[in-house]
Amino acid sequence: MMRKFIFYFLLVLSSLILFFPLLYAISASFMEPQEIYAGKLLPSSISFDAYGEVFDRVPLVHFLLVSFTVSFIVMLGQLIVSSLSAYAFVFIPFKGRELIFFLFLATMLIPWEATMIPNFLTILNLGWVNTFAGLTFPFFALPFGIFLLRQHFLTIPKELWESAQMDGCSRFKFYLKFVLPLSKSSLSALGIYGFLTTWNQYLWPLLVTNDESRRTVQIGLKMLIDTESSSSWNMVMAGVVVILIPTLILLFIGLKYIREGLTAGALKG
Amino acid sequence: MGKNKSVTRNRKRLNQSNLFGTGMLYLLPALLLLGVFLFYPIIMSLYYSFFEVGGGGQVGDFVGWEHYASLLESPQFRQSMVSTLLFVLYTVPAQIIISLFLAVIASEKLKGNGFFRTIFSSTLGVSVAAGATIFMFLFHPSLGVLNNILGMVGIDAVDWLTDSRWALFSVALTTVWMQIGINFIILLGGLQNISRELYESADIDGAGYFAKLFKITIPLLSPVLFFVTIIGVIGSFQTFGQIDILTGGGPAGSTNIIVYSIYQEAFSYGNFGYASAQAIILFIIILIVTIIQFRVGERRVHYQ
């Protein structure tokens, strides 16, 4: 009994501390500017003014659409490229695949930031500044995604391929009709992970966009702080809440998959 | 007979080269993309580091080791390296210890722990920009909650982001908060993989809660702790967004950690060559850190 009480006490206290910044951001987004100056923790009445204002001042809907498109394209690209590679590593026993697999493993040692200057120049030379291509293409090949899917594909019995082959199933058809449907859970984990990390990207969109046409929400938020933070914190917090909603919802829905997927990667990878 | 053998061998060879072709076909997209966006640029970074390269990528004079030599002598770069190392020390142990504590209390069999697990995972869904913006508000010198709390207990306000003694700590605090989600998820997964039987036999021996925690849980969790340490250290070396939003590398360069320093050198001052030399140093540091961790880790880690 005592033991239960102690654990509940620790759980509630930790949750309050950890969740405080998010709760406070939500609370401040409903406040009037005077209440923020008075240092209040809760608004006296719920006001949506800050939300109306933030949508007026910055093209937030446009930024949200850009972020959504970019994240969706990267997610799809990563799923296709990673699953094709993982399929080759598991189901096609060609010579030298251990070597290539090792090469892919080694790429994990290259920090992406060490390649950003030449990558920026590549995008510049291709004329891909302010384009979806420039924002998405460099992230399609994700070694981590290849390992994650490879771990899962290894659990599919090889006999399945042998019997499918006898029924005249081609390699590509086996990939499409058997391997992908059997791997829904790890594909979901990778998809959610890819969408979240792309949505949250900061440095790359900062480099390859310089006007509003292809600006993502994260850079839009930086713009909002630069222009408004001196005066209207309630508006800035409303902006924060708006850009947090999509990823928090996605995280809460997909948590089960992410936990299974990432844990498998960490423990067996 | 001999003829037959060579026919099968030929067929085998044909089959093998067919397989190779098919395999490469499936790997082609990944190989092409990694080639263009990872292997080519890391080689180009190395190449640029030996030249004067302007902001548009115009390659000028060959300068040999000059960029590296002047980096080693530059007080700014030395300060940047010190700040980077301090930042790793401030963030990695703290985020792992806090996440481990949360994972341990959330793995108790209690009603409603799914709710707490969701809360503890939530910072994974918070972007760098959003997290940093919220903390910028909390750190605000006059409106911020942190200084309000200090004021209530009668402590003088702290200039969290503009005092060079505090700025790196403040950025680290923000980072630790943002990293808890992912570390918690991985550590909780590790805890749930530990076999129940071990605890049952410890119960029979009459072991207490903390004895079980330190004698069973933590040793068996060591491969996972090792994994989160590696990704934590690498992640800290790659920190950028929270610096750009909270401090812009200041005050007095105290938060100018390496990726921010590369960014500024390249994209604010247009010295692509000099910045590339820093990028190569970042690459080498991460390489060395990873190799050392694997060497040390292999000896220390207990596998179940």
Coordinates of C-alpha atoms in Angstrom, one line a residue:
Chain A
M1 CA 0.0 0.0 0.0
M2 CA 2.7 2.4 1.1
R3 CA 4.8 1.3 -1.9
K4 CA 2.0 2.0 -4.3
F5 CA 1.5 5.4 -2.8
I6 CA 5.2 6.3 -3.2
F7 CA 5.2 5.3 -6.8
Y8 CA 2.1 7.2 -7.7
F9 CA 3.5 10.2 -5.9
L10 CA 6.7 10.0 -7.9
L11 CA 4.8 9.4 -11.2
V12 CA 2.5 12.4 -10.7
L13 CA 5.3 14.7 -9.5
S14 CA 7.6 13.8 -12.5
S15 CA 4.7 14.2 -14.9
L16 CA 3.9 17.7 -13.6
I17 CA 7.6 18.8 -13.8
L18 CA 8.1 17.3 -17.2
F19 CA 4.9 18.4 -18.7
F20 CA 5.0 21.9 -17.2
P21 CA 6.6 23.6 -20.2
L22 CA 4.0 22.3 -22.5
L23 CA 1.1 23.0 -20.2
Y24 CA 2.4 26.5 -19.6
A25 CA 2.7 27.2 -23.3
I26 CA -0.9 26.2 -23.8
S27 CA -2.0 28.3 -20.8
A28 CA -0.1 31.3 -22.0
S29 CA -1.6 31.0 -25.5
F30 CA -5.0 31.7 -24.0
M31 CA -3.9 34.7 -22.0
E32 CA -4.3 38.4 -22.6
P33 CA -0.9 40.3 -22.8
Q34 CA -1.5 42.0 -19.4
E35 CA -1.8 38.6 -17.8
I36 CA 1.5 37.5 -19.2
Y37 CA 3.1 40.7 -17.8
A38 CA 1.5 40.0 -14.4
G39 CA 3.3 36.6 -14.4
K40 CA 0.1 34.6 -14.1
L41 CA 0.1 30.8 -14.4
L42 CA -3.4 30.4 -15.7
P43 CA -5.6 32.7 -17.8
S44 CA -8.6 34.3 -16.0
S45 CA -10.7 33.6 -19.1
I46 CA -9.9 31.6 -22.2
S47 CA -9.2 34.0 -25.1
F48 CA -8.6 32.9 -28.6
D49 CA -7.3 36.3 -29.7
A50 CA -3.7 35.2 -29.9
Y51 CA -4.6 32.3 -32.3
G52 CA -6.5 34.7 -34.6
E53 CA -3.6 37.1 -34.5
V54 CA -0.9 34.6 -35.2
F55 CA -2.8 33.3 -38.3
D56 CA -3.2 36.9 -39.4
R57 CA 0.5 37.9 -39.0
V58 CA 2.3 34.9 -40.5
P59 CA 1.1 32.6 -43.3
L60 CA 0.9 29.8 -40.8
V61 CA -1.5 27.7 -42.8
H62 CA 0.9 27.8 -45.8
F63 CA 3.9 26.8 -43.6
L64 CA 1.8 23.9 -42.2
L65 CA 1.0 22.7 -45.7
V66 CA 4.6 22.9 -46.7
S67 CA 5.8 21.0 -43.6
F68 CA 3.1 18.4 -44.2
T69 CA 4.0 17.9 -47.8
V70 CA 7.8 17.7 -47.1
S71 CA 7.3 15.3 -44.2
F72 CA 4.9 13.1 -46.2
I73 CA 7.3 12.9 -49.2
V74 CA 10.3 12.1 -47.0
M75 CA 8.3 9.4 -45.2
L76 CA 7.2 7.8 -48.4
G77 CA 10.7 8.0 -49.9
Q78 CA 12.3 6.5 -46.8
L79 CA 9.8 3.6 -46.7
I80 CA 10.4 2.7 -50.4
V81 CA 14.2 3.1 -50.4
S82 CA 14.7 1.3 -47.1
S83 CA 12.3 -1.6 -47.8
L84 CA 13.9 -2.2 -51.2
S85 CA 17.4 -2.3 -49.7
A86 CA 16.4 -4.4 -46.7
Y87 CA 14.6 -6.8 -49.0
A88 CA 17.8 -7.3 -51.1
F89 CA 19.9 -7.9 -47.9
V90 CA 17.5 -10.6 -46.6
F91 CA 16.0 -12.3 -49.7
I92 CA 18.6 -12.0 -52.4
P93 CA 21.7 -14.0 -51.6
F94 CA 24.1 -12.3 -53.9
K95 CA 27.9 -12.2 -53.5
G96 CA 29.3 -9.2 -51.7
R97 CA 26.1 -8.3 -49.8
E98 CA 27.9 -8.5 -46.5
L99 CA 30.4 -6.0 -47.8
I100 CA 27.7 -3.6 -48.9
F101 CA 25.8 -4.1 -45.7
F102 CA 29.0 -3.2 -43.8
L103 CA 29.4 -0.1 -46.0
F104 CA 25.8 1.0 -45.0
L105 CA 26.6 0.4 -41.4
A106 CA 29.7 2.6 -41.6
T107 CA 27.7 5.5 -42.9
M108 CA 26.2 5.8 -39.5
L109 CA 29.6 7.2 -38.4
I110 CA 29.3 10.2 -40.7
P111 CA 27.5 13.0 -39.0
W112 CA 25.2 14.6 -41.4
E113 CA 26.5 18.1 -40.4
A114 CA 29.9 17.2 -41.7
T115 CA 28.5 17.0 -45.2
M116 CA 26.1 20.0 -45.2
I117 CA 28.4 22.4 -47.0
P118 CA 28.9 20.3 -50.2
N119 CA 25.2 19.2 -50.0
F120 CA 24.1 22.8 -49.9
L121 CA 26.3 23.5 -53.0
T122 CA 24.8 20.4 -54.7
I123 CA 21.3 21.8 -54.1
L124 CA 22.4 25.2 -55.3
N125 CA 23.9 23.8 -58.5
L126 CA 20.9 21.7 -59.3
G127 CA 18.7 24.9 -58.9
W128 CA 16.8 23.2 -56.1
V129 CA 16.8 26.1 -53.6
N130 CA 13.2 26.7 -52.5
T131 CA 11.9 23.4 -54.0
F132 CA 10.4 20.3 -52.5
A133 CA 13.1 18.3 -54.2
G134 CA 15.8 20.1 -52.3
L135 CA 14.0 19.7 -49.0
T136 CA 13.3 16.0 -49.4
F137 CA 15.7 14.1 -51.7
P138 CA 18.8 14.2 -49.4
F139 CA 16.8 12.3 -46.7
F140 CA 15.4 9.3 -48.7
A141 CA 18.3 7.0 -47.9
L142 CA 18.2 6.3 -44.2
P143 CA 20.6 3.6 -43.0
F144 CA 18.8 3.3 -39.7
G145 CA 15.6 2.6 -41.5
I146 CA 17.3 -0.1 -43.6
F147 CA 18.5 -1.9 -40.4
L148 CA 15.2 -1.6 -38.7
L149 CA 13.4 -3.2 -41.6
R150 CA 16.1 -5.8 -42.2
Q151 CA 15.7 -7.0 -38.6
H152 CA 12.0 -7.5 -39.2
F153 CA 12.4 -9.1 -42.6
L154 CA 14.8 -11.7 -41.1
T155 CA 11.9 -13.0 -39.0
I156 CA 9.9 -13.9 -42.2
P157 CA 10.5 -17.6 -42.9
K158 CA 12.6 -18.3 -46.0
E159 CA 10.3 -21.2 -46.8
L160 CA 7.6 -18.7 -47.7
W161 CA 9.7 -17.4 -50.5
E162 CA 10.5 -20.9 -51.7
S163 CA 6.9 -22.0 -51.9
A164 CA 5.9 -18.7 -53.5
Q165 CA 8.6 -19.2 -56.1
M166 CA 7.2 -22.6 -56.9
D167 CA 3.9 -21.0 -57.6
G168 CA 5.7 -18.8 -60.1
C169 CA 5.8 -15.7 -57.9
S170 CA 8.5 -13.1 -59.1
R171 CA 10.9 -11.5 -56.6
F172 CA 9.2 -8.1 -57.0
K173 CA 5.7 -9.6 -56.5
F174 CA 6.9 -11.4 -53.4
Y175 CA 8.2 -8.1 -52.0
L176 CA 4.9 -6.4 -52.8
K177 CA 2.4 -9.1 -51.9
F178 CA 4.1 -10.9 -49.0
V179 CA 7.0 -9.0 -47.4
L180 CA 5.4 -5.5 -47.2
P181 CA 2.0 -6.7 -45.8
L182 CA 3.8 -8.9 -43.3
S183 CA 5.8 -6.0 -42.0
K184 CA 3.1 -3.5 -41.3
S185 CA 4.2 -2.8 -37.7
S186 CA 7.8 -2.0 -38.5
L187 CA 6.8 0.0 -41.6
S188 CA 4.5 2.0 -39.4
A189 CA 7.2 2.6 -36.8
L190 CA 9.6 3.8 -39.5
G191 CA 7.0 5.9 -41.2
I192 CA 6.0 7.7 -38.0
Y193 CA 9.6 8.1 -37.1
G194 CA 10.4 9.6 -40.5
F195 CA 7.5 11.9 -40.5
L196 CA 8.2 13.2 -37.0
T197 CA 11.9 13.8 -37.6
T198 CA 11.3 15.5 -40.9
W199 CA 8.5 17.7 -39.4
N200 CA 11.0 18.7 -36.7
Q201 CA 14.0 19.4 -39.0
Y202 CA 15.5 22.8 -38.5
L203 CA 19.0 23.3 -40.0
W204 CA 18.5 21.9 -43.5
P205 CA 15.3 23.9 -44.3
L206 CA 17.1 27.0 -42.9
L207 CA 19.8 26.5 -45.5
V208 CA 17.8 25.6 -48.6
T209 CA 14.9 28.0 -48.4
N210 CA 15.2 31.7 -48.5
D211 CA 11.7 32.9 -49.2
E212 CA 8.2 32.0 -47.9
S213 CA 7.1 29.8 -50.8
R214 CA 8.8 26.6 -49.3
R215 CA 9.3 27.7 -45.7
T216 CA 8.5 25.0 -43.1
V217 CA 6.7 25.7 -39.8
Q218 CA 9.9 25.4 -37.8
I219 CA 11.6 28.2 -39.7
G220 CA 8.3 30.1 -39.7
L221 CA 8.4 29.9 -35.9
K222 CA 11.9 31.3 -35.8
M223 CA 10.6 34.2 -38.0
L224 CA 7.7 34.8 -35.6
I225 CA 10.1 35.0 -32.6
D226 CA 12.4 37.4 -34.4
T227 CA 9.5 39.8 -35.1
E228 CA 7.1 39.3 -32.2
S229 CA 8.8 38.0 -29.1
S230 CA 9.5 41.4 -27.7
S231 CA 5.8 42.2 -27.5
S232 CA 3.4 39.3 -27.8
W233 CA 4.4 36.1 -26.1
N234 CA 0.8 34.9 -26.1
M235 CA 0.9 35.0 -29.9
V236 CA 4.2 33.2 -30.1
M237 CA 2.9 30.5 -27.7
A238 CA -0.2 30.2 -29.8
G239 CA 2.1 29.6 -32.8
V240 CA 4.0 27.0 -30.8
V241 CA 0.8 25.1 -29.8
V242 CA -0.4 25.1 -33.5
I243 CA 2.9 23.5 -34.8
L244 CA 3.0 21.0 -31.9
I245 CA -0.5 19.6 -32.3
P246 CA 0.1 17.5 -35.4
T247 CA 3.3 15.8 -34.1
L248 CA 1.9 15.3 -30.6
I249 CA -1.2 13.6 -32.0
L250 CA 0.9 11.5 -34.3
L251 CA 3.1 10.5 -31.4
F252 CA 0.3 9.6 -29.1
I253 CA -1.4 7.5 -31.8
G254 CA 1.8 5.8 -33.0
L255 CA 3.6 5.4 -29.7
K256 CA 3.0 1.7 -29.5
Y257 CA 4.6 1.2 -33.0
I258 CA 7.5 3.5 -32.2
R259 CA 8.2 1.8 -29.0
E260 CA 8.3 -1.7 -30.6
G261 CA 10.2 -0.5 -33.6
L262 CA 12.9 1.6 -31.8
T263 CA 13.3 -0.9 -29.1
A264 CA 13.9 -3.7 -31.6
G265 CA 16.5 -1.5 -33.3
A266 CA 18.2 -0.7 -30.1
L267 CA 18.3 -4.2 -28.6
K268 CA 19.0 -6.3 -31.6
G269 CA 20.6 -3.8 -34.0
Chain B
M1 CA 31.1 -36.2 -66.9
G2 CA 33.7 -33.4 -67.0
K3 CA 31.6 -31.5 -69.6
N4 CA 28.5 -31.8 -67.4
K5 CA 30.4 -30.4 -64.5
S6 CA 31.5 -27.3 -66.3
V7 CA 28.0 -26.7 -67.6
T8 CA 26.6 -26.7 -64.1
R9 CA 29.5 -24.5 -63.0
N10 CA 28.7 -22.1 -65.8
R11 CA 25.1 -22.1 -64.9
K12 CA 26.0 -21.5 -61.3
R13 CA 28.2 -18.5 -62.3
L14 CA 25.4 -17.2 -64.6
N15 CA 22.9 -17.6 -61.7
Q16 CA 25.3 -15.9 -59.3
S17 CA 25.8 -12.9 -61.7
N18 CA 22.1 -12.7 -62.2
L19 CA 21.5 -12.6 -58.5
F20 CA 24.1 -9.9 -58.2
G21 CA 22.3 -7.9 -60.8
T22 CA 19.0 -8.3 -59.1
G23 CA 20.4 -7.5 -55.7
M24 CA 22.1 -4.3 -57.0
L25 CA 18.8 -3.3 -58.7
Y26 CA 17.0 -3.3 -55.4
L27 CA 20.0 -1.5 -53.7
L28 CA 20.4 1.0 -56.5
P29 CA 18.2 3.8 -55.0
A30 CA 19.9 3.6 -51.7
L31 CA 23.4 3.4 -53.1
L32 CA 22.8 6.3 -55.5
L33 CA 21.3 8.5 -52.8
L34 CA 24.0 7.7 -50.3
G35 CA 26.6 8.3 -53.0
V36 CA 25.3 11.7 -53.9
F37 CA 24.3 13.0 -50.5
L38 CA 26.8 11.3 -48.1
F39 CA 29.9 9.8 -49.7
Y40 CA 30.5 12.5 -52.3
P41 CA 29.9 15.4 -49.9
I42 CA 32.2 13.9 -47.1
I43 CA 35.0 13.6 -49.7
M44 CA 34.2 17.2 -50.9
S45 CA 34.3 18.5 -47.3
L46 CA 37.8 17.0 -47.0
Y47 CA 38.8 18.5 -50.4
Y48 CA 37.4 22.0 -49.5
S49 CA 39.3 21.9 -46.2
F50 CA 42.5 22.3 -48.1
F51 CA 41.4 25.2 -50.2
E52 CA 40.1 28.8 -50.0
V53 CA 36.5 28.3 -50.9
G54 CA 34.1 31.3 -51.2
G55 CA 30.4 31.5 -50.2
G56 CA 29.1 30.4 -53.6
G57 CA 31.4 27.4 -53.7
Q58 CA 34.2 29.0 -55.9
V59 CA 37.3 27.0 -55.2
G60 CA 40.3 29.3 -54.9
D61 CA 43.9 28.7 -53.8
F62 CA 45.2 25.5 -52.4
V63 CA 46.3 26.2 -48.8
G64 CA 47.3 22.8 -47.6
W65 CA 47.0 22.3 -43.8
E66 CA 46.7 26.1 -43.2
H67 CA 43.0 26.0 -42.1
Y68 CA 43.7 23.2 -39.6
A69 CA 46.8 25.0 -38.3
S70 CA 44.9 28.3 -37.8
L71 CA 42.0 26.4 -36.2
L72 CA 44.3 24.9 -33.6
E73 CA 45.7 28.3 -32.8
S74 CA 42.4 30.2 -32.9
P75 CA 41.2 31.1 -29.4
Q76 CA 37.6 31.1 -30.7
F77 CA 37.8 27.6 -32.0
R78 CA 39.5 26.5 -28.7
Q79 CA 36.6 28.1 -26.8
S80 CA 34.1 26.4 -29.1
M81 CA 35.7 23.0 -28.4
V82 CA 35.6 23.6 -24.7
S83 CA 32.0 24.7 -24.9
T84 CA 31.1 21.6 -26.9
L85 CA 32.7 19.2 -24.4
L86 CA 31.1 21.0 -21.5
F87 CA 27.8 20.7 -23.3
V88 CA 28.2 17.0 -23.7
L89 CA 29.0 16.7 -20.0
Y90 CA 26.0 18.8 -19.0
T91 CA 23.5 17.0 -21.2
V92 CA 24.3 13.3 -21.6
P93 CA 24.6 12.0 -18.0
A94 CA 21.7 14.1 -16.9
Q95 CA 19.3 13.0 -19.6
I96 CA 20.2 9.3 -19.1
I97 CA 19.8 9.4 -15.3
I98 CA 16.5 11.2 -15.5
S99 CA 15.2 9.0 -18.2
L100 CA 16.3 5.9 -16.4
F101 CA 14.5 7.1 -13.2
L102 CA 11.4 7.7 -15.2
A103 CA 11.6 4.4 -17.0
V104 CA 12.1 2.6 -13.7
I105 CA 9.0 4.2 -12.0
A106 CA 6.9 3.8 -15.1
S107 CA 7.7 0.1 -15.4
E108 CA 6.0 -0.7 -12.0
K109 CA 2.8 -2.7 -12.5
L110 CA 0.3 0.0 -11.6
K111 CA -3.1 1.0 -12.9
G112 CA -2.9 4.0 -15.3
N113 CA 0.9 3.7 -16.0
G114 CA 0.1 3.9 -19.7
F115 CA -0.9 7.5 -19.1
F116 CA 2.4 8.3 -17.4
R117 CA 4.3 6.5 -20.1
T118 CA 2.7 8.7 -22.7
I119 CA 3.5 11.9 -20.8
F120 CA 7.2 10.8 -20.4
S121 CA 7.5 10.0 -24.1
S122 CA 5.8 13.3 -25.2
T123 CA 9.0 15.4 -25.7
L124 CA 9.8 13.1 -28.7
G125 CA 7.0 14.9 -30.5
V126 CA 8.3 18.4 -29.6
S127 CA 10.4 20.0 -32.3
V128 CA 13.7 21.8 -31.6
A129 CA 12.2 25.1 -32.6
A130 CA 9.0 24.7 -30.5
G131 CA 10.9 23.4 -27.4
A132 CA 13.5 26.1 -27.6
T133 CA 10.8 28.8 -28.1
I134 CA 8.9 27.6 -24.9
F135 CA 12.1 27.7 -22.9
M136 CA 13.0 31.1 -24.3
F137 CA 9.8 32.2 -22.7
L138 CA 10.5 30.4 -19.4
F139 CA 14.0 32.0 -19.4
H140 CA 12.7 35.5 -20.0
P141 CA 14.5 37.9 -17.6
S142 CA 11.3 39.7 -16.4
L143 CA 8.3 37.7 -17.6
G144 CA 9.8 34.2 -17.3
V145 CA 8.4 31.6 -14.9
L146 CA 11.9 30.6 -13.7
N147 CA 12.8 34.1 -12.5
N148 CA 9.3 34.5 -11.0
I149 CA 9.9 31.3 -8.9
L150 CA 13.3 32.6 -7.8
G151 CA 11.8 35.9 -6.9
M152 CA 9.2 34.2 -4.7
V153 CA 11.9 32.5 -2.6
G154 CA 13.9 35.7 -2.5
I155 CA 16.7 34.9 -4.9
D156 CA 17.9 37.5 -7.4
A157 CA 16.8 37.1 -11.0
V158 CA 19.3 35.2 -13.3
D159 CA 20.1 36.3 -16.8
W160 CA 19.7 32.8 -18.1
L161 CA 20.5 33.4 -21.7
T162 CA 22.5 36.6 -21.6
D163 CA 25.0 35.9 -18.8
S164 CA 27.9 33.9 -20.2
R165 CA 28.2 31.9 -16.9
W166 CA 24.6 30.6 -17.4
A167 CA 23.9 30.5 -21.1
L168 CA 25.4 27.1 -21.8
F169 CA 23.7 25.6 -18.8
S170 CA 20.4 27.0 -19.9
V171 CA 20.7 25.6 -23.4
A172 CA 21.7 22.3 -21.9
L173 CA 18.6 22.3 -19.6
T174 CA 16.4 22.8 -22.7
T175 CA 18.2 20.0 -24.5
V176 CA 17.9 17.6 -21.6
W177 CA 14.2 18.2 -21.5
M178 CA 13.8 17.6 -25.2
Q179 CA 15.9 14.4 -25.1
I180 CA 14.0 12.7 -22.3
G181 CA 11.3 11.4 -24.6
I182 CA 13.4 9.2 -26.8
N183 CA 15.7 8.0 -24.0
F184 CA 12.7 7.1 -21.9
I185 CA 11.2 5.0 -24.8
I186 CA 14.4 3.1 -25.4
L187 CA 15.1 2.5 -21.7
L188 CA 11.6 1.4 -21.0
G189 CA 11.8 -1.1 -23.8
G190 CA 15.0 -2.4 -22.3
L191 CA 13.5 -2.8 -18.9
Q192 CA 10.5 -4.7 -20.3
N193 CA 12.9 -7.2 -21.9
I194 CA 14.4 -8.3 -18.7
S195 CA 13.1 -11.7 -17.7
R196 CA 10.7 -11.7 -14.8
E197 CA 12.1 -15.0 -13.5
L198 CA 15.2 -13.2 -12.3
Y199 CA 13.2 -11.0 -10.0
E200 CA 11.1 -13.9 -8.8
S201 CA 14.2 -15.9 -7.7
A202 CA 15.6 -12.7 -6.1
D203 CA 12.3 -12.4 -4.2
I204 CA 12.7 -15.9 -2.9
D205 CA 16.2 -14.9 -1.6
G206 CA 14.5 -12.0 0.1
A207 CA 16.2 -9.2 -1.9
G208 CA 14.9 -5.6 -1.3
Y209 CA 13.8 -3.1 -4.0
F210 CA 17.1 -1.3 -4.3
A211 CA 19.2 -4.5 -4.2
K212 CA 17.1 -5.8 -7.1
L213 CA 17.5 -2.4 -8.9
F214 CA 21.3 -2.3 -8.6
K215 CA 22.1 -6.0 -8.8
I216 CA 19.7 -7.1 -11.5
T217 CA 18.1 -4.2 -13.4
I218 CA 21.0 -1.9 -14.1
P219 CA 23.6 -4.6 -14.9
L220 CA 21.1 -6.3 -17.3
L221 CA 20.2 -2.9 -18.8
S222 CA 23.8 -2.0 -19.5
P223 CA 23.7 -2.8 -23.3
V224 CA 20.8 -0.4 -23.6
L225 CA 22.4 2.2 -21.4
F226 CA 25.5 1.9 -23.6
F227 CA 23.3 2.5 -26.7
V228 CA 21.6 5.6 -25.3
T229 CA 25.0 6.9 -24.2
I230 CA 26.4 6.6 -27.8
I231 CA 23.4 8.2 -29.4
G232 CA 23.3 10.9 -26.7
V233 CA 27.0 11.9 -27.1
I234 CA 26.7 12.0 -30.9
G235 CA 23.4 14.0 -30.7
S236 CA 25.0 16.5 -28.4
F237 CA 27.9 17.1 -30.8
Q238 CA 25.2 17.8 -33.5
T239 CA 23.2 20.3 -31.5
F240 CA 22.1 23.3 -33.6
G241 CA 18.5 24.5 -33.4
Q242 CA 18.3 25.4 -29.8
I243 CA 21.5 27.4 -30.0
D244 CA 20.3 29.3 -33.1
I245 CA 17.0 30.2 -31.4
L246 CA 18.1 30.8 -27.8
T247 CA 21.5 32.4 -27.9
G248 CA 22.9 32.7 -31.4
G249 CA 26.2 31.3 -30.1
G250 CA 26.6 34.1 -27.5
P251 CA 27.1 35.7 -25.1
A252 CA 30.8 36.2 -25.9
G253 CA 30.9 32.9 -27.8
S254 CA 30.0 30.8 -24.7
T255 CA 27.4 28.7 -26.5
N256 CA 29.2 28.6 -29.9
I257 CA 29.3 24.8 -30.0
I258 CA 30.8 23.1 -33.0
V259 CA 27.9 22.8 -35.5
Y260 CA 26.8 26.3 -34.8
S261 CA 30.4 27.4 -35.4
I262 CA 30.5 25.6 -38.7
Y263 CA 27.2 27.1 -39.7
Q264 CA 28.3 30.7 -38.9
E265 CA 31.7 30.3 -40.5
A266 CA 30.1 29.0 -43.7
F267 CA 26.8 30.8 -44.1
S268 CA 27.4 34.0 -42.2
Y269 CA 31.0 34.7 -43.1
G270 CA 31.2 32.8 -46.4
N271 CA 34.4 30.9 -45.5
F272 CA 33.5 27.5 -46.9
G273 CA 37.1 26.2 -46.8
Y274 CA 37.7 27.1 -43.2
A275 CA 34.2 25.8 -42.2
S276 CA 34.9 22.5 -44.0
A277 CA 38.1 22.0 -41.9
Q278 CA 35.9 22.3 -38.8
A279 CA 33.4 19.9 -40.4
I280 CA 36.2 17.3 -40.9
I281 CA 37.3 17.8 -37.2
L282 CA 33.7 17.1 -36.2
F283 CA 33.7 14.0 -38.3
I284 CA 37.0 12.8 -36.8
I285 CA 35.8 13.5 -33.2
I286 CA 32.6 11.5 -33.7
L287 CA 34.6 8.7 -35.2
I288 CA 37.0 8.5 -32.3
V289 CA 34.3 8.8 -29.7
T290 CA 32.3 6.0 -31.3
I291 CA 35.4 3.7 -31.5
I292 CA 36.4 4.4 -27.9
Q293 CA 32.9 3.8 -26.7
F294 CA 32.8 0.5 -28.5
R295 CA 36.2 -0.6 -27.2
V296 CA 35.3 0.3 -23.6
G297 CA 31.7 -0.7 -23.9
E298 CA 32.5 -4.2 -25.1
R299 CA 34.4 -4.9 -21.9
R300 CA 32.0 -3.3 -19.5
V301 CA 28.6 -4.3 -20.9
H302 CA 26.9 -7.5 -19.6
Y303 CA 24.8 -9.3 -22.1
Q304 CA 21.9 -11.4 -20.8

